[in-house]
Amino acid sequence: MELRHFRGLPPRYDTRWGTEFWSFVREATAPGVSILDLGGGRQPTLAPGERPPGARYVGLDISASELLAAPPGSYDETFAAPIEDAVPGLTGSFDLIVSWQVLEHVDDMDRTAAVLHDYLRPGGRFVACLSGRNAVYAVANRLLPAGLSGRIVAHLRRRPLETVFRTRYHRCTYGGLQSAFGAWDHLRIVPLWHAADYFDRVPMLQQGYIRYENWAFAHNRRELATNYVIAADKRL
Ligand SMILES: C[S@@+](CC[C@H](N)C(=O)[O-])C[C@H]1O[C@@H](n2cnc3c(N)ncnc32)[C@H](O)[C@@H]1O
């Protein structure tokens, strides 16, 4: 019997986490591609062994210390800057930009989308997985004082406190993403309802949470999704 049945998780939890993200990434990878990892920090989204032959892999992160904490050989080149501040010289440099759990941290999604578009070559693609603004954990995160919410997330997710970053959730909804990336050539937004793990340490709460999440999923409440995967293409 699968683990999810023991934990009372619904069938959508059978889909491996990241499936949609990786399928969009795979479509855009080919030997020799130039890839930018936005917010890869200490853990690049594609490990060196997962990259196509001849790929160039560049890391851009707001934190120089996060980039430095990455294992040796993680990046061919790094830039320490907020994505909202365009780096001169990166215009039209990449075939693919990937971003794993970063967009919820940016201050200005519209500006971010514009800079990403500028960094891509014609025909290039941006693929991201991000947290939803209206997920229960995100609402709690936004309401609680920053220090306290950071400690709670670190405890619930069993993560070191220094790997919990300040969140903004600017335009981190289905409609918000449509608006920020609406001018791109081809935009796909996949809503996901998948946050029961946050309650692993509180089983009684988890059962109630799963009932709520099942309702949001069954009624296709896209604005209440816990995460989104987006793929946006730049016109050839
Ligand atoms: C939750 S971590 C995710 C790191 C990595 N992608 C992973 O999955 O392990 C968020 C990362 O985004 C970076 N970050 C936050 N705001 C940013 C911004 N405005 N521009 C660029 N990077 C940012 C942080 O420094 C951090 O490395």
CSV table of C-alpha atoms and ligand atoms in Angstrom, one decimal:
chain,number,residue,atom,x,y,z
A,1,MET,CA,0.0,0.0,0.0
A,2,GLU,CA,1.3,3.5,-0.8
A,3,LEU,CA,2.4,5.8,1.9
A,4,ARG,CA,-0.3,8.4,1.0
A,5,HIS,CA,-3.0,5.9,1.9
A,6,PHE,CA,-1.5,5.5,5.4
A,7,ARG,CA,-1.5,9.3,5.7
A,8,GLY,CA,-5.0,9.7,4.3
A,9,LEU,CA,-3.8,11.8,1.4
A,10,PRO,CA,-6.0,12.2,-1.7
A,11,PRO,CA,-5.0,10.7,-5.1
A,12,ARG,CA,-3.5,13.9,-6.5
A,13,TYR,CA,-0.7,13.5,-4.1
A,14,ASP,CA,0.4,10.4,-6.1
A,15,THR,CA,1.8,12.7,-8.8
A,16,ARG,CA,5.4,13.2,-8.1
A,17,TRP,CA,6.1,16.7,-6.8
A,18,GLY,CA,7.7,18.8,-9.6
A,19,THR,CA,6.3,16.6,-12.5
A,20,GLU,CA,4.7,19.6,-14.3
A,21,PHE,CA,7.8,21.8,-13.8
A,22,TRP,CA,10.2,19.2,-15.1
A,23,SER,CA,8.1,18.4,-18.1
A,24,PHE,CA,8.1,22.1,-19.2
A,25,VAL,CA,11.9,22.2,-18.5
A,26,ARG,CA,12.6,19.0,-20.5
A,27,GLU,CA,10.7,20.4,-23.6
A,28,ALA,CA,13.2,23.4,-23.6
A,29,THR,CA,16.5,21.6,-23.0
A,30,ALA,CA,18.8,20.6,-25.8
A,31,PRO,CA,22.6,20.2,-26.0
A,32,GLY,CA,24.4,23.6,-25.8
A,33,VAL,CA,21.6,25.6,-24.2
A,34,SER,CA,22.3,28.6,-22.1
A,35,ILE,CA,20.3,28.4,-18.8
A,36,LEU,CA,19.8,31.0,-16.1
A,37,ASP,CA,18.8,29.7,-12.6
A,38,LEU,CA,16.8,32.6,-10.9
A,39,GLY,CA,17.2,32.3,-7.1
A,40,GLY,CA,19.1,28.9,-7.3
A,41,GLY,CA,21.1,30.0,-4.3
A,42,ARG,CA,22.8,27.2,-2.5
A,43,GLN,CA,20.9,24.5,-4.4
A,44,PRO,CA,20.8,24.9,-8.2
A,45,THR,CA,17.6,23.8,-9.7
A,46,LEU,CA,19.4,21.5,-12.2
A,47,ALA,CA,22.3,19.7,-10.6
A,48,PRO,CA,25.3,19.5,-12.9
A,49,GLY,CA,24.6,15.9,-13.8
A,50,GLU,CA,21.0,16.8,-14.9
A,51,ARG,CA,22.1,19.4,-17.5
A,52,PRO,CA,22.3,18.7,-21.2
A,53,PRO,CA,25.7,18.3,-22.7
A,54,GLY,CA,27.5,21.6,-23.4
A,55,ALA,CA,25.0,23.6,-21.4
A,56,ARG,CA,26.1,26.9,-19.8
A,57,TYR,CA,24.6,27.3,-16.4
A,58,VAL,CA,24.4,30.8,-14.8
A,59,GLY,CA,23.1,31.6,-11.3
A,60,LEU,CA,21.4,34.9,-10.3
A,61,ASP,CA,20.4,35.4,-6.7
A,62,ILE,CA,19.8,38.3,-4.5
A,63,SER,CA,22.2,36.8,-1.9
A,64,ALA,CA,25.9,36.4,-2.7
A,65,SER,CA,26.3,34.2,0.4
A,66,GLU,CA,23.6,31.8,-0.8
A,67,LEU,CA,25.4,31.5,-4.2
A,68,LEU,CA,28.7,30.9,-2.3
A,69,ALA,CA,27.1,28.1,-0.2
A,70,ALA,CA,26.4,26.1,-3.4
A,71,PRO,CA,28.6,23.0,-4.0
A,72,PRO,CA,31.6,23.7,-6.1
A,73,GLY,CA,30.9,23.4,-9.9
A,74,SER,CA,27.2,24.4,-9.4
A,75,TYR,CA,27.4,27.4,-11.7
A,76,ASP,CA,29.6,28.5,-14.7
A,77,GLU,CA,29.0,32.1,-13.7
A,78,THR,CA,27.1,33.9,-10.9
A,79,PHE,CA,25.4,37.3,-10.4
A,80,ALA,CA,24.4,38.6,-7.0
A,81,ALA,CA,21.5,41.0,-7.6
A,82,PRO,CA,17.8,41.2,-7.1
A,83,ILE,CA,16.0,40.0,-10.2
A,84,GLU,CA,14.1,43.3,-10.4
A,85,ASP,CA,17.4,45.2,-11.1
A,86,ALA,CA,18.3,44.3,-14.7
A,87,VAL,CA,22.0,43.3,-15.0
A,88,PRO,CA,23.5,45.1,-18.0
A,89,GLY,CA,24.9,42.6,-20.5
A,90,LEU,CA,22.4,39.7,-19.8
A,91,THR,CA,19.9,40.9,-22.4
A,92,GLY,CA,19.1,38.1,-24.8
A,93,SER,CA,21.5,35.7,-23.2
A,94,PHE,CA,19.4,32.6,-22.3
A,95,ASP,CA,17.4,29.9,-24.0
A,96,LEU,CA,15.8,28.8,-20.7
A,97,ILE,CA,15.3,30.4,-17.3
A,98,VAL,CA,14.3,28.2,-14.4
A,99,SER,CA,13.1,29.2,-11.0
A,100,TRP,CA,12.2,26.9,-8.1
A,101,GLN,CA,10.3,28.4,-5.2
A,102,VAL,CA,11.6,32.0,-5.7
A,103,LEU,CA,8.9,34.2,-7.3
A,104,GLU,CA,7.0,34.4,-4.0
A,105,HIS,CA,10.0,36.3,-2.6
A,106,VAL,CA,10.3,39.0,-5.2
A,107,ASP,CA,9.0,42.5,-4.4
A,108,ASP,CA,7.6,43.3,-7.9
A,109,MET,CA,6.4,40.5,-10.2
A,110,ASP,CA,5.6,42.9,-13.1
A,111,ARG,CA,9.2,44.2,-13.1
A,112,THR,CA,10.5,40.6,-12.6
A,113,ALA,CA,8.5,39.4,-15.7
A,114,ALA,CA,9.9,42.3,-17.8
A,115,VAL,CA,13.5,41.6,-16.8
A,116,LEU,CA,13.2,37.8,-17.4
A,117,HIS,CA,11.7,38.5,-20.8
A,118,ASP,CA,14.6,40.8,-21.6
A,119,TYR,CA,17.2,38.1,-20.5
A,120,LEU,CA,15.7,35.5,-22.8
A,121,ARG,CA,16.6,35.0,-26.5
A,122,PRO,CA,13.7,35.0,-29.0
A,123,GLY,CA,12.0,31.6,-28.7
A,124,GLY,CA,13.3,31.1,-25.1
A,125,ARG,CA,11.3,29.9,-22.2
A,126,PHE,CA,10.8,30.7,-18.5
A,127,VAL,CA,9.6,27.9,-16.2
A,128,ALA,CA,8.9,28.4,-12.5
A,129,CYS,CA,7.3,26.7,-9.5
A,130,LEU,CA,6.1,29.1,-6.8
A,131,SER,CA,3.9,29.3,-3.7
A,132,GLY,CA,0.3,30.7,-3.9
A,133,ARG,CA,-0.6,33.9,-2.0
A,134,ASN,CA,-3.8,32.5,-0.8
A,135,ALA,CA,-2.5,29.1,0.5
A,136,VAL,CA,-3.3,28.7,4.1
A,137,TYR,CA,0.3,28.7,5.1
A,138,ALA,CA,0.9,31.8,3.0
A,139,VAL,CA,-2.0,33.7,4.6
A,140,ALA,CA,-0.6,32.8,8.1
A,141,ASN,CA,2.9,33.8,6.9
A,142,ARG,CA,1.5,37.2,5.8
A,143,LEU,CA,-0.5,37.8,9.0
A,144,LEU,CA,2.2,36.9,11.5
A,145,PRO,CA,5.3,39.0,12.3
A,146,ALA,CA,8.2,38.0,10.0
A,147,GLY,CA,10.4,36.5,12.7
A,148,LEU,CA,7.7,34.4,14.2
A,149,SER,CA,6.4,33.0,10.9
A,150,GLY,CA,9.9,32.2,9.8
A,151,ARG,CA,10.4,30.1,13.0
A,152,ILE,CA,7.1,28.3,12.5
A,153,VAL,CA,7.9,27.5,8.9
A,154,ALA,CA,11.4,26.2,9.9
A,155,HIS,CA,9.8,24.0,12.6
A,156,LEU,CA,6.9,22.6,10.4
A,157,ARG,CA,9.1,22.0,7.4
A,158,ARG,CA,12.1,20.7,9.5
A,159,ARG,CA,14.3,23.3,7.8
A,160,PRO,CA,17.2,25.4,9.2
A,161,LEU,CA,16.0,28.9,9.9
A,162,GLU,CA,18.6,30.4,7.6
A,163,THR,CA,17.0,28.7,4.6
A,164,VAL,CA,13.6,30.4,5.3
A,165,PHE,CA,13.5,33.6,3.2
A,166,ARG,CA,11.2,36.7,3.5
A,167,THR,CA,8.1,36.2,1.3
A,168,ARG,CA,6.1,38.9,-0.5
A,169,TYR,CA,3.6,36.8,-2.7
A,170,HIS,CA,3.3,39.8,-5.0
A,171,ARG,CA,0.9,38.6,-7.8
A,172,CYS,CA,1.2,35.0,-6.6
A,173,THR,CA,-2.3,34.1,-7.7
A,174,TYR,CA,-3.7,32.7,-10.9
A,175,GLY,CA,-5.0,36.1,-12.0
A,176,GLY,CA,-1.9,37.9,-10.8
A,177,LEU,CA,0.4,35.7,-12.8
A,178,GLN,CA,-1.9,36.1,-15.9
A,179,SER,CA,-1.5,39.8,-15.5
A,180,ALA,CA,2.3,39.9,-14.9
A,181,PHE,CA,3.1,37.4,-17.8
A,182,GLY,CA,0.1,38.1,-20.0
A,183,ALA,CA,2.1,39.9,-22.7
A,184,TRP,CA,4.3,36.8,-23.3
A,185,ASP,CA,3.9,34.7,-26.3
A,186,HIS,CA,2.5,31.5,-24.8
A,187,LEU,CA,1.6,31.3,-21.1
A,188,ARG,CA,0.6,28.2,-19.2
A,189,ILE,CA,-0.3,28.3,-15.5
A,190,VAL,CA,-0.8,25.0,-13.7
A,191,PRO,CA,-2.5,25.4,-10.3
A,192,LEU,CA,-1.7,22.8,-7.7
A,193,TRP,CA,-3.4,22.0,-4.3
A,194,HIS,CA,-0.7,20.2,-2.4
A,195,ALA,CA,0.3,21.6,1.0
A,196,ALA,CA,-0.7,18.9,3.5
A,197,ASP,CA,3.0,18.4,4.3
A,198,TYR,CA,2.9,21.6,6.3
A,199,PHE,CA,0.7,19.9,8.8
A,200,ASP,CA,2.7,16.6,9.2
A,201,ARG,CA,3.6,17.5,12.7
A,202,VAL,CA,-0.1,18.2,13.7
A,203,PRO,CA,-2.1,15.2,12.4
A,204,MET,CA,-5.5,16.5,13.8
A,205,LEU,CA,-5.1,19.8,12.0
A,206,GLN,CA,-3.9,18.0,8.9
A,207,GLN,CA,-7.2,16.0,8.5
A,208,GLY,CA,-9.2,19.2,8.6
A,209,TYR,CA,-6.8,21.0,6.3
A,210,ILE,CA,-7.0,18.1,3.7
A,211,ARG,CA,-10.8,18.4,3.7
A,212,TYR,CA,-10.6,22.1,2.9
A,213,GLU,CA,-7.9,21.5,0.2
A,214,ASN,CA,-10.0,18.8,-1.4
A,215,TRP,CA,-12.9,21.2,-1.6
A,216,ALA,CA,-10.7,23.9,-3.3
A,217,PHE,CA,-9.4,21.3,-5.7
A,218,ALA,CA,-12.8,19.8,-6.5
A,219,HIS,CA,-14.2,23.3,-7.2
A,220,ASN,CA,-11.2,24.3,-9.2
A,221,ARG,CA,-10.6,27.3,-7.0
A,222,ARG,CA,-7.5,28.4,-8.8
A,223,GLU,CA,-7.0,31.5,-6.7
A,224,LEU,CA,-6.7,29.3,-3.7
A,225,ALA,CA,-4.0,27.0,-5.1
A,226,THR,CA,-1.1,26.3,-2.8
A,227,ASN,CA,1.4,26.4,-5.7
A,228,TYR,CA,1.6,27.2,-9.4
A,229,VAL,CA,3.8,26.0,-12.1
A,230,ILE,CA,4.2,28.5,-15.0
A,231,ALA,CA,5.8,28.2,-18.4
A,232,ALA,CA,6.0,31.4,-20.5
A,233,ASP,CA,7.6,31.6,-23.9
A,234,LYS,CA,9.2,34.6,-25.6
A,235,ARG,CA,8.1,35.1,-29.2
A,236,LEU,CA,10.6,33.8,-31.9
B,1,LIG,C1,13.4,29.4,-0.9
B,1,LIG,S1,14.9,29.8,-1.6
B,1,LIG,C2,15.0,28.7,-3.0
B,1,LIG,C3,16.4,28.3,-3.4
B,1,LIG,C4,16.5,27.2,-4.4
B,1,LIG,N1,15.8,27.6,-5.7
B,1,LIG,C5,15.9,25.9,-3.9
B,1,LIG,O1,14.9,25.5,-4.4
B,1,LIG,O2,16.5,25.4,-3.0
B,1,LIG,C6,14.7,31.4,-2.4
B,1,LIG,C7,15.9,31.9,-3.1
B,1,LIG,O3,15.6,33.1,-3.8
B,1,LIG,C8,16.5,34.1,-3.5
B,1,LIG,N2,15.8,35.4,-3.8
B,1,LIG,C9,14.9,36.0,-3.0
B,1,LIG,N3,14.5,37.1,-3.5
B,1,LIG,C10,15.1,37.3,-4.6
B,1,LIG,C11,15.1,38.3,-5.6
B,1,LIG,N4,14.4,39.4,-5.5
B,1,LIG,N5,16.0,38.2,-6.7
B,1,LIG,C12,16.8,37.1,-6.8
B,1,LIG,N6,16.8,36.1,-5.9
B,1,LIG,C13,16.0,36.2,-4.8
B,1,LIG,C14,17.0,33.8,-2.1
B,1,LIG,O4,18.3,34.4,-1.9
B,1,LIG,C15,17.1,32.3,-2.1
B,1,LIG,O5,18.3,31.8,-2.6
